[in-house]
Coordinates of C-alpha atoms in Angstrom, one line a residue:
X1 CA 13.6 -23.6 29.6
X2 CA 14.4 -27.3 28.2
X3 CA 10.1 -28.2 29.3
X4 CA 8.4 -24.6 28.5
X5 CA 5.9 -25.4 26.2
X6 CA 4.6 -22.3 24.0
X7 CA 1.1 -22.5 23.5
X8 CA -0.8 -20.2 20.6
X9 CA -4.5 -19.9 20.5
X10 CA -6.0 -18.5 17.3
X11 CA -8.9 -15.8 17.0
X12 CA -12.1 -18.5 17.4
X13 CA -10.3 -19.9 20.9
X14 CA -10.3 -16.4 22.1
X15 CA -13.4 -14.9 19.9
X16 CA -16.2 -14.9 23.4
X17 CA -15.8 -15.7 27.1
X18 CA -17.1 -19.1 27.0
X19 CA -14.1 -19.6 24.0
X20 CA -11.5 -18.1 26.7
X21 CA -12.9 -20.1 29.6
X22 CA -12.1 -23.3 27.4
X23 CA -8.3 -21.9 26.4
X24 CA -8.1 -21.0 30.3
X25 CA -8.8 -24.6 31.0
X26 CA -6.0 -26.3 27.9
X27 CA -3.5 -23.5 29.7
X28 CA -4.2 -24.7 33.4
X29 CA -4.1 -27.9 32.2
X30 CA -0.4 -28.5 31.8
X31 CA 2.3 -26.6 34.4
X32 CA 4.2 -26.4 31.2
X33 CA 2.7 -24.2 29.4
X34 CA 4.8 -20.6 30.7
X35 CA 4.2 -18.6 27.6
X36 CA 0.4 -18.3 25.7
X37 CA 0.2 -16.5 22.3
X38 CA -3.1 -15.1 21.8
X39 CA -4.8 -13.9 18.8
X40 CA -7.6 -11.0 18.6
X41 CA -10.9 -11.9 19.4
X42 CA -12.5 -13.1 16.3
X43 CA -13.5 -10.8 13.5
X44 CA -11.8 -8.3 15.2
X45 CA -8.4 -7.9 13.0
X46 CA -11.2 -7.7 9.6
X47 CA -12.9 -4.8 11.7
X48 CA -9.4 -3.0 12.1
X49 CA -8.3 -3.6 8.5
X50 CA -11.7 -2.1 7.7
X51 CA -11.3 0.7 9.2
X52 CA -7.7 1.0 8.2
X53 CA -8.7 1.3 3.9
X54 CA -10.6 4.2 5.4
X55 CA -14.1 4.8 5.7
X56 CA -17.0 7.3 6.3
X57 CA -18.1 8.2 9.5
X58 CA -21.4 6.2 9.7
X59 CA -19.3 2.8 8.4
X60 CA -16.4 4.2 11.3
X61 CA -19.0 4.2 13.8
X62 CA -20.7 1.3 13.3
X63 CA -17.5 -0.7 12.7
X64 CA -16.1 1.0 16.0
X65 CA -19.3 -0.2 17.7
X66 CA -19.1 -3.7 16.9
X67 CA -15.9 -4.1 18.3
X68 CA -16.8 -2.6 21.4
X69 CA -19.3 -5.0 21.4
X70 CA -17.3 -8.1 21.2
X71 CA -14.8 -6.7 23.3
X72 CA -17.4 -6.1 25.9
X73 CA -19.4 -9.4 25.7
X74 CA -16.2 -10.4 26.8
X75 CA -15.3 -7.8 29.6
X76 CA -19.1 -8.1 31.1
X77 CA -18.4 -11.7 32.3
X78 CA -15.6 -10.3 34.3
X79 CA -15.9 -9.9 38.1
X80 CA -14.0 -6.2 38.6
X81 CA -14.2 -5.2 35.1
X82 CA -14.1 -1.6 35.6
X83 CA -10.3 -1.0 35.7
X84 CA -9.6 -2.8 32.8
X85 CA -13.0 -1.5 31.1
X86 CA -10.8 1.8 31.1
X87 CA -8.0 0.4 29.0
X88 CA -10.2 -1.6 26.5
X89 CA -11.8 2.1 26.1
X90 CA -8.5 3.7 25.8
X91 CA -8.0 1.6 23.0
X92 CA -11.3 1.9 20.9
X93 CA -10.2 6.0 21.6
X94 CA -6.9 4.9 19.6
X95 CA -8.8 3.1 16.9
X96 CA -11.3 5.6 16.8
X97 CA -8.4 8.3 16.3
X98 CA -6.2 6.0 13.5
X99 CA -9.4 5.1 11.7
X100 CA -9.9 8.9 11.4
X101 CA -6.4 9.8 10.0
X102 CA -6.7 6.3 8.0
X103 CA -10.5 8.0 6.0
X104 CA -7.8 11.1 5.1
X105 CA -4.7 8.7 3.9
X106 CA -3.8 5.2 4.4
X107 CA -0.5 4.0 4.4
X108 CA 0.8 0.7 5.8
X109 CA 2.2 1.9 8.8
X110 CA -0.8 3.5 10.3
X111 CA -2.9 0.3 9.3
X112 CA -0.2 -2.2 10.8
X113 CA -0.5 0.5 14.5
X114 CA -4.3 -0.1 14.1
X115 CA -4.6 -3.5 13.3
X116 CA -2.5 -4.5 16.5
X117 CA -4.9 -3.4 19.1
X118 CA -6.9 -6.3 18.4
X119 CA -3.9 -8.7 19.9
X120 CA -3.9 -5.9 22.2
X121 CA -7.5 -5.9 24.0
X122 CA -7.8 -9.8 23.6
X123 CA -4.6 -10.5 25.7
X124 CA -5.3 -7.5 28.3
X125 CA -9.0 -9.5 28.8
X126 CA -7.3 -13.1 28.9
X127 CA -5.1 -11.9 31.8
X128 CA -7.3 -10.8 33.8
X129 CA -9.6 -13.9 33.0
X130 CA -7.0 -15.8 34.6
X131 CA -5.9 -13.8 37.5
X132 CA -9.8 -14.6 38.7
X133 CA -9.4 -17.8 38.6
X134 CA -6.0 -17.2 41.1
X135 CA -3.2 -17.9 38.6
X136 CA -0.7 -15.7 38.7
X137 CA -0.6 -14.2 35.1
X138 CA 1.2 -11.6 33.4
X139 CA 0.6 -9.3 30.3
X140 CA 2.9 -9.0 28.2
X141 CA 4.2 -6.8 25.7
X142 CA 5.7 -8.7 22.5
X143 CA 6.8 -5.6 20.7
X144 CA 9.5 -5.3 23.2
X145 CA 11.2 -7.9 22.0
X146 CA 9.6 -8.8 18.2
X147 CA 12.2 -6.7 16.4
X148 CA 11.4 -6.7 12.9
X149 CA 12.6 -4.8 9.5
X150 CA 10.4 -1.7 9.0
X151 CA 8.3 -3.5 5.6
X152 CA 4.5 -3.1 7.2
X153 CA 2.1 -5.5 6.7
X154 CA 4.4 -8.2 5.8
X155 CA 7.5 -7.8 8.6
X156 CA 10.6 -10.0 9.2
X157 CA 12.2 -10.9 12.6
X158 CA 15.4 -10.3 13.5
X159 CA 15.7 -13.7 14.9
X160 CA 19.3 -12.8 16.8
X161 CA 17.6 -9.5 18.3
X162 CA 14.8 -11.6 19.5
X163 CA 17.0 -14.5 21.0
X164 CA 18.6 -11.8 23.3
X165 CA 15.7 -9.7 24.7
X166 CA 13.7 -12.7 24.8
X167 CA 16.7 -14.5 27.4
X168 CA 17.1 -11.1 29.0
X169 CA 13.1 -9.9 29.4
X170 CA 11.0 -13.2 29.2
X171 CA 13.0 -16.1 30.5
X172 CA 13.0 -14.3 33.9
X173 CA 9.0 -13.5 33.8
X174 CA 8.3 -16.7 33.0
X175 CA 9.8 -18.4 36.2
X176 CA 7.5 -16.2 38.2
X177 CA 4.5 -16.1 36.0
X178 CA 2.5 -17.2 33.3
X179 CA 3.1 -15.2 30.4
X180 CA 0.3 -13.4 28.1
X181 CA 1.3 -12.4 24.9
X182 CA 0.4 -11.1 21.3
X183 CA 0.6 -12.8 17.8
X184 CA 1.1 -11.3 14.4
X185 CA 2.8 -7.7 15.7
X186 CA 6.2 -6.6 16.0
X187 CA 8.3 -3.5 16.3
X188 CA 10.7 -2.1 13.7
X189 CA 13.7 0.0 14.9
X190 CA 12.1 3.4 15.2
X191 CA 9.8 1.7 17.8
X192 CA 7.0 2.1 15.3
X193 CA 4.2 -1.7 15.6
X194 CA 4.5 -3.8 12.4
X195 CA 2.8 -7.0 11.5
X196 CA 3.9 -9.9 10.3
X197 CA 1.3 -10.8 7.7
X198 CA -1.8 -12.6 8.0
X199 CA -2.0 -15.7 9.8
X200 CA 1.1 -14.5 11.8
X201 CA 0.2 -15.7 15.3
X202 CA 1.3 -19.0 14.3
X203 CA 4.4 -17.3 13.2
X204 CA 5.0 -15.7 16.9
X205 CA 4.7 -18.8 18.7
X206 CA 7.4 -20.7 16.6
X207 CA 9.4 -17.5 16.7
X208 CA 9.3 -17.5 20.5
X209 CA 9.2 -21.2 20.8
X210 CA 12.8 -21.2 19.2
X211 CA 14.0 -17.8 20.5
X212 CA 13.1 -19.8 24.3
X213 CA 14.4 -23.2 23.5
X214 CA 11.0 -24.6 24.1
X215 CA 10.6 -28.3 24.3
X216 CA 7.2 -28.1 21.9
X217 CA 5.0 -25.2 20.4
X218 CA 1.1 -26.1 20.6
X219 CA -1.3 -23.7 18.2
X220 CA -4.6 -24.6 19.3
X221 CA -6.9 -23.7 16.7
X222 CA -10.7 -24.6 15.4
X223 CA -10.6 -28.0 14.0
X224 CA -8.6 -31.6 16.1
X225 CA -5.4 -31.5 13.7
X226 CA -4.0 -31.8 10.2
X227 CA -6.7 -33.9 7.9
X228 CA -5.8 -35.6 4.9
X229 CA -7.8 -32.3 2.8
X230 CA -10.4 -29.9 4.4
X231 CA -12.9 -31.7 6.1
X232 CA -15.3 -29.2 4.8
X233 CA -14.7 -29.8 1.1
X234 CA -14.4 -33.5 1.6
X235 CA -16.4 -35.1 4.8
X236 CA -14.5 -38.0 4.3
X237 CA -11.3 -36.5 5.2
X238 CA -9.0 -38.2 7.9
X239 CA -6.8 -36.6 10.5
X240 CA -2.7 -37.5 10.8
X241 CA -2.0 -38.2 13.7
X242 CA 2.0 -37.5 13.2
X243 CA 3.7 -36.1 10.1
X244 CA 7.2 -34.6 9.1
X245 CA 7.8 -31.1 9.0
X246 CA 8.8 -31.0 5.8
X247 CA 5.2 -32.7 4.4
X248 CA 3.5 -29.9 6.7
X249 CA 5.7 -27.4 5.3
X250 CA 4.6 -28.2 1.9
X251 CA 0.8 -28.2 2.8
X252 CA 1.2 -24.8 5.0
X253 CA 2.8 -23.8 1.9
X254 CA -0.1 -24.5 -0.3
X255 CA -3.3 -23.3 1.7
X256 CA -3.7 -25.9 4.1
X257 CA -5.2 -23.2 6.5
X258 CA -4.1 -25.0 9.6
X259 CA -1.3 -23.6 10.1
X260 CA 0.8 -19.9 8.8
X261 CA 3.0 -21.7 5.8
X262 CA 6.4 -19.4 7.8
X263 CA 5.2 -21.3 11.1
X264 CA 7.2 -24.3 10.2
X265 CA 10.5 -22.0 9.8
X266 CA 11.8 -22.1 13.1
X267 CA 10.5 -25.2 14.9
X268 CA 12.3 -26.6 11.8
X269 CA 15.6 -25.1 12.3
X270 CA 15.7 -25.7 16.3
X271 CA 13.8 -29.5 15.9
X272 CA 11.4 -28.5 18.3
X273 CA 7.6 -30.1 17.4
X274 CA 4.6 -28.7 17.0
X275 CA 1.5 -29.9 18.2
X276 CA -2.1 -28.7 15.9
X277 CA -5.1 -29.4 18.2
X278 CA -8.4 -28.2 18.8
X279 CA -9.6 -25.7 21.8
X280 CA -13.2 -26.3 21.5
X281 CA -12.4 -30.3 21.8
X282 CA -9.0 -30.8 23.3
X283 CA -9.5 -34.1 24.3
X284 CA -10.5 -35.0 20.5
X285 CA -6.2 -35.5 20.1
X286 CA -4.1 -33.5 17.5
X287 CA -1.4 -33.7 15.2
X288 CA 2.5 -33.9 16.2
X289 CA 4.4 -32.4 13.7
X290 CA 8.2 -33.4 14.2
X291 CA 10.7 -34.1 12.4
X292 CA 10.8 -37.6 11.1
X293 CA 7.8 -39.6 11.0
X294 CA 7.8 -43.8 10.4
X295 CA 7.4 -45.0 7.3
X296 CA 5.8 -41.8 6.0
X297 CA 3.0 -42.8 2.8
X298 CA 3.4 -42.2 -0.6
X299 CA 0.5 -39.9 -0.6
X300 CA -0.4 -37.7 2.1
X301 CA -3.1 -35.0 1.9
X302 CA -4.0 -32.4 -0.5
X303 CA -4.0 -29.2 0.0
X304 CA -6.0 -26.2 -2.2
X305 CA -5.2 -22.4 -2.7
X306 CA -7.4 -20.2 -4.1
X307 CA -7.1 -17.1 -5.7
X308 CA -4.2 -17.7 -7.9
X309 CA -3.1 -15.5 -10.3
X310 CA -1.5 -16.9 -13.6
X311 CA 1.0 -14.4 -15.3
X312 CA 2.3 -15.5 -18.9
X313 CA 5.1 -13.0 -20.5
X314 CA 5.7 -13.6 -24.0
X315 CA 8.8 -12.4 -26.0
X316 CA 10.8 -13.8 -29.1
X317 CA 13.9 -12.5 -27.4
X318 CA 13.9 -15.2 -25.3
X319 CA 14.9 -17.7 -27.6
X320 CA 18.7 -19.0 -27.1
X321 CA 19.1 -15.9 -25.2
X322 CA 21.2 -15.7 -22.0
X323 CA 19.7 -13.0 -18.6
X324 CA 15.7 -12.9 -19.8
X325 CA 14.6 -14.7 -17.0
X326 CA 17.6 -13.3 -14.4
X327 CA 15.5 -9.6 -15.7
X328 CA 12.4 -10.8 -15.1
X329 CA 12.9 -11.6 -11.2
X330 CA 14.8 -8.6 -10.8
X331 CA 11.8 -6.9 -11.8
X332 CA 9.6 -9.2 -9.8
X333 CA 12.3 -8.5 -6.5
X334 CA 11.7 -4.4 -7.2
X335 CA 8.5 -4.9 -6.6
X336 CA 8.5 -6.8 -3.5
X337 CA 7.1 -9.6 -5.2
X338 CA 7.6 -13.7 -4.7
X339 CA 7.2 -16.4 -7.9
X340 CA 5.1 -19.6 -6.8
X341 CA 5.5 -22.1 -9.5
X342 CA 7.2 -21.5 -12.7
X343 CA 6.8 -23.4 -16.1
X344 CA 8.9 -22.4 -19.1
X345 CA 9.1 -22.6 -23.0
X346 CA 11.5 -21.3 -25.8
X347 CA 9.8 -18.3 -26.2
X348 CA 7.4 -17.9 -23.0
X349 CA 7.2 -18.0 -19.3
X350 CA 4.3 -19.1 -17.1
X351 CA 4.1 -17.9 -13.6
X352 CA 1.7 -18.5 -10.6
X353 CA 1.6 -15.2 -7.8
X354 CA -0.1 -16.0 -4.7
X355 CA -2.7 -13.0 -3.8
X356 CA -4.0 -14.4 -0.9
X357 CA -2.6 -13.7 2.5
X358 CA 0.3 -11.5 1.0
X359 CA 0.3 -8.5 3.5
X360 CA -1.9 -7.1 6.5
X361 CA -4.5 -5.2 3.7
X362 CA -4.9 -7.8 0.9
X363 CA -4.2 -5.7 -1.5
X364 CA -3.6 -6.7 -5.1
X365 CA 0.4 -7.3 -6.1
X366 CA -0.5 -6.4 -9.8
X367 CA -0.1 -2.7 -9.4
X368 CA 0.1 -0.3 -12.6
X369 CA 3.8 0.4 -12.5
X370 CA 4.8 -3.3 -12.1
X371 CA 2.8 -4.4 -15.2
X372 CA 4.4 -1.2 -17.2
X373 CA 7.7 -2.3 -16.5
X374 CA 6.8 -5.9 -17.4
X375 CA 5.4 -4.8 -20.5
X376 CA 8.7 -3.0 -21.8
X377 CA 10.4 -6.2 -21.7
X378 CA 7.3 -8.6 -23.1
X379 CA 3.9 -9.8 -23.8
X380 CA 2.3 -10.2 -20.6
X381 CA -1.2 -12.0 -19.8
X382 CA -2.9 -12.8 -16.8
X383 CA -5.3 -14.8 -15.7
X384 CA -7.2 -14.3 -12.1
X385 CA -9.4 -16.9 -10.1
X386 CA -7.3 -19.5 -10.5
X387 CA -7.2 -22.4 -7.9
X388 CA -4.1 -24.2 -6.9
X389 CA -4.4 -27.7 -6.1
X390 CA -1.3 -29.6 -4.5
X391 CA -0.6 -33.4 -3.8
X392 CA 1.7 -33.7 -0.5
X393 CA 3.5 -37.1 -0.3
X394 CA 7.0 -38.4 -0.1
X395 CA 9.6 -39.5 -2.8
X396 CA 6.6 -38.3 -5.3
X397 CA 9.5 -37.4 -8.1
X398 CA 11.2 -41.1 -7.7
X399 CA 7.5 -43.4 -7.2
X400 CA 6.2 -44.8 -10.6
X401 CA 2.8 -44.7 -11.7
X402 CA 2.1 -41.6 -10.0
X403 CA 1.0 -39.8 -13.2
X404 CA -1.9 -42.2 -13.7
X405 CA -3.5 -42.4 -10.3
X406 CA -3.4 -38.6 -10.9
X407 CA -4.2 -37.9 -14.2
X408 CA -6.6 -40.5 -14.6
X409 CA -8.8 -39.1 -12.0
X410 CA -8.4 -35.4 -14.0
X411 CA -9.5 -36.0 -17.0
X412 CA -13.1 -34.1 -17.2
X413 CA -10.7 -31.3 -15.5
X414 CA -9.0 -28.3 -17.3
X415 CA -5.7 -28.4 -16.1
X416 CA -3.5 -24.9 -16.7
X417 CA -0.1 -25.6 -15.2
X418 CA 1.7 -28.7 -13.7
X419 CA 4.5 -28.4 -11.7
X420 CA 6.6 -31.8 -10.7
X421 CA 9.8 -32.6 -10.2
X422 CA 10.9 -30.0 -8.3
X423 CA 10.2 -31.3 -5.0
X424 CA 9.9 -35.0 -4.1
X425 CA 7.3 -34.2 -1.5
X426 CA 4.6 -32.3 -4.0
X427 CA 2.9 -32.3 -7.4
X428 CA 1.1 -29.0 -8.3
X429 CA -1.6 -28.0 -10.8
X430 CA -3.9 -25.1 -11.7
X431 CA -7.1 -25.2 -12.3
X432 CA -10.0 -22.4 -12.7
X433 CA -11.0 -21.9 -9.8
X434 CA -15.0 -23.1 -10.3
X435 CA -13.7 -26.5 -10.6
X436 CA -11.5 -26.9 -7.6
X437 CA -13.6 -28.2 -4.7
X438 CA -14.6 -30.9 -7.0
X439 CA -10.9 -31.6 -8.1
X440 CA -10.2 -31.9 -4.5
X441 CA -13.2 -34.5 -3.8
X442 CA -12.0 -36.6 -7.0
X443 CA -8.6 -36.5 -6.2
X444 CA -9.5 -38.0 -2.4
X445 CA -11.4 -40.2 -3.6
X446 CA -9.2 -41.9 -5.2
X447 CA -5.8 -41.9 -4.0
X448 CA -6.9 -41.7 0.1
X449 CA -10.9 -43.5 0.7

């Protein structure tokens, strides 16, 4: 397998047939490629997650109807659609049937077995895309060998499981065929579907990429690369043409919506790259993420998080006391709960919780019980609509005069939190969340035009 190459296409490279033709082509276009990653068709996973937090039976029909919709603008472009019609409607039957039980009671694992059909159908039409066009193609089931822990919305691989079904089930496939595959879903040990989280397509490929010895993962997305900050915010924005994992890491890590911040995990620990280019444009070029880049620059992009939730817990007993902080995070751990930044004084703590992107619903970490148990111990405040702004560079801790170019340009800016020193590759603040695009355009402004 030393020259598979793993390619992932996300939801708007698979959202209409024109969008598949195009991902077709990038597939076709390189004998390589034995194993393709798909996404759902655009939209499609917020239709499913809609139905999932339970609805009436006018919003179920209508939602239902919609994704029929995309599914057959889709299907109509096909030649002999009427087999496969049958399973994409054996599958809104399924949805409609989940969606039902879901407007009686949710619960994560019947909205992690209706969310998955969108990975489903999209795949199931891709295949059959490319079998008209002669390749020999092959749908495949990713559940088979995605074992995960049984923690819906938000799973985790068993990476040794998935080494050995994936040597034992795909290596052989792929010498045969061209492999068609799901993102984002998994099984846990009961055989029940789990998902790994938003954004978890990304995830897959890199999973598989490793789990296959691949010689490079490419997730072909929306946009030609990795840009200096999102071209959107900032028209001036460049694209890198080759960074480091680790920088990528960081600004996965901190919103960059390029690429799923666990993507990185295991192309990191099997040094295989990963290549960020666009489907609409291929020939526009990409990024190469690898692992050691030359002469990498002081500053590198920025990258900007919103939603953030500041949460500061106040208690005398802190001072010169020994365990108040170990408490805390055991409190934090109970409920299934991960710290962002941290800042400290002698008699508070200030702590950042990323709300965005944290399991397959959205919903909010804060719950009731969590801020009662928090309470018994201290003060607790917490601010919302917080944005999170992060400079990605290298040797940032060690470089001198960095505090100026930064600050300097922050001045008419409330700033909430810093965090620096931690990592030699980042410097982090908070600010409200009204003022962020324009912190962004500042900040590149000044330290990258």
């Amino acid at each position: 397998m030393k020259n598979t190459i793993v390619a992932k296409f996300g939801g708007t490279s698979v959202a209409n047939a024109d969008a598949m033709q195009n991902s077709a082509n990038i597939v076709l276009s390189n004998p390589n490629v034995r194993v393709v990653v798909l996404s759902a068709s655009a939209g499609v996973t917020n239709l499913l997650v809609e139905l999932a937090d339970g609805c009436d039976q006018e919003k179920r029909h209508y939602v239902i109807d919609e994704i029929r919709r995309i599914q057959y603008n889709i299907l109509d472009t096909l030649h002999q659609p009427n087999v496969l019609r049958d399973e994409i409607d054996r599958m809104l039957e399924n949805i409609t049937m989940l969606s039902e039980a879901a407007a009686l009671a949710t619960s994560p694992a019947l909205t992690d077995e209706l969310v998955s059909h969108g990975e489903l159908m999209s795949t199931l039409l891709f295949v059959e895309l490319l079998r008209q066009r002669d390749v020999n193609a092959e749908w495949f089931d990713v559940r088979k060998i995605m074992r995960t822990n049984d923690r819906f919305g938000r799973a985790e691989p068993d990476t040794h499981a998935l080494y050995e079904l994936a040597q034992q089930q795909l290596v052989p496939r792929t010498q045969e065929a061209i492999i068609i595959t799901q993102g984002f879903i998994g099984s846990e040990a009961k055989g029940r579907t789990t998902t790994l989280g938003r954004g978890g397509s990304d995830y897959t490929a890199a999973l598989l990429g490793e789990a296959l010895n691949a010689a490079r993962v490419d997730i072909w997305t929306d946009v030609p690369g990795i840009y200096t900050t999102d071209p959107r915010i900032v028209p001036a924005a460049r694209r890198i043409s080759e960074i480091g994992f680790s920088e990528a890491a960081e600004m996965a890590t901190f919103g960059a919506k390029v690429l799923h911040p666990a993507t990185l995990l295991p192309a990191v620990r099997s040094d295989i790259p990963v290549f960020v280019g666009s489907s609409k444009d291929p020939s526009a070029g990409g990024t190469l993420v690898c692992n050691k880049t030359e002469q990498p620059p002081l500053f590198r992009a920025l990258a900007l998080r919103r939603k953030q939730t500041l949460m500061t817990l106040h208690s005398l007993n802190m001072l010169h006391a020994r365990g108040f902080l170990a408490e805390v995070f055991g409190i934090l751990a109970r409920h299934n709960i991960s710290v962002d930044l941290i800042t400290t004084s002698e008699v508070s703590i200030a702590l950042t919780l990323d709300t965005t992107g944290s399991c397959t619903s959205g919903a909010s970490l804060l719950t009731t019980s969590l801020l009662t148990e928090l309470s018994s111990l201290c003060r607790v405040e917490v601010e919302e609509n917080l944005a999170l702004v992060a400079l990605i560079g290298n040797k940032l801790s060690s470089a001198c005069g960095v505090g100026k170019e930064v600050f300097g340009v922050m001045e008419p800016f409330n700033i909430r939190m810093i965090c620096y020193g931690a990592s030699s590759h980042n410097l982090c603040f908070l600010v409200p969340g009204e003022n962020a695009e324009n912190v962004v355009r500042a900040l590149h402004s000044n330290l990258f035009e």
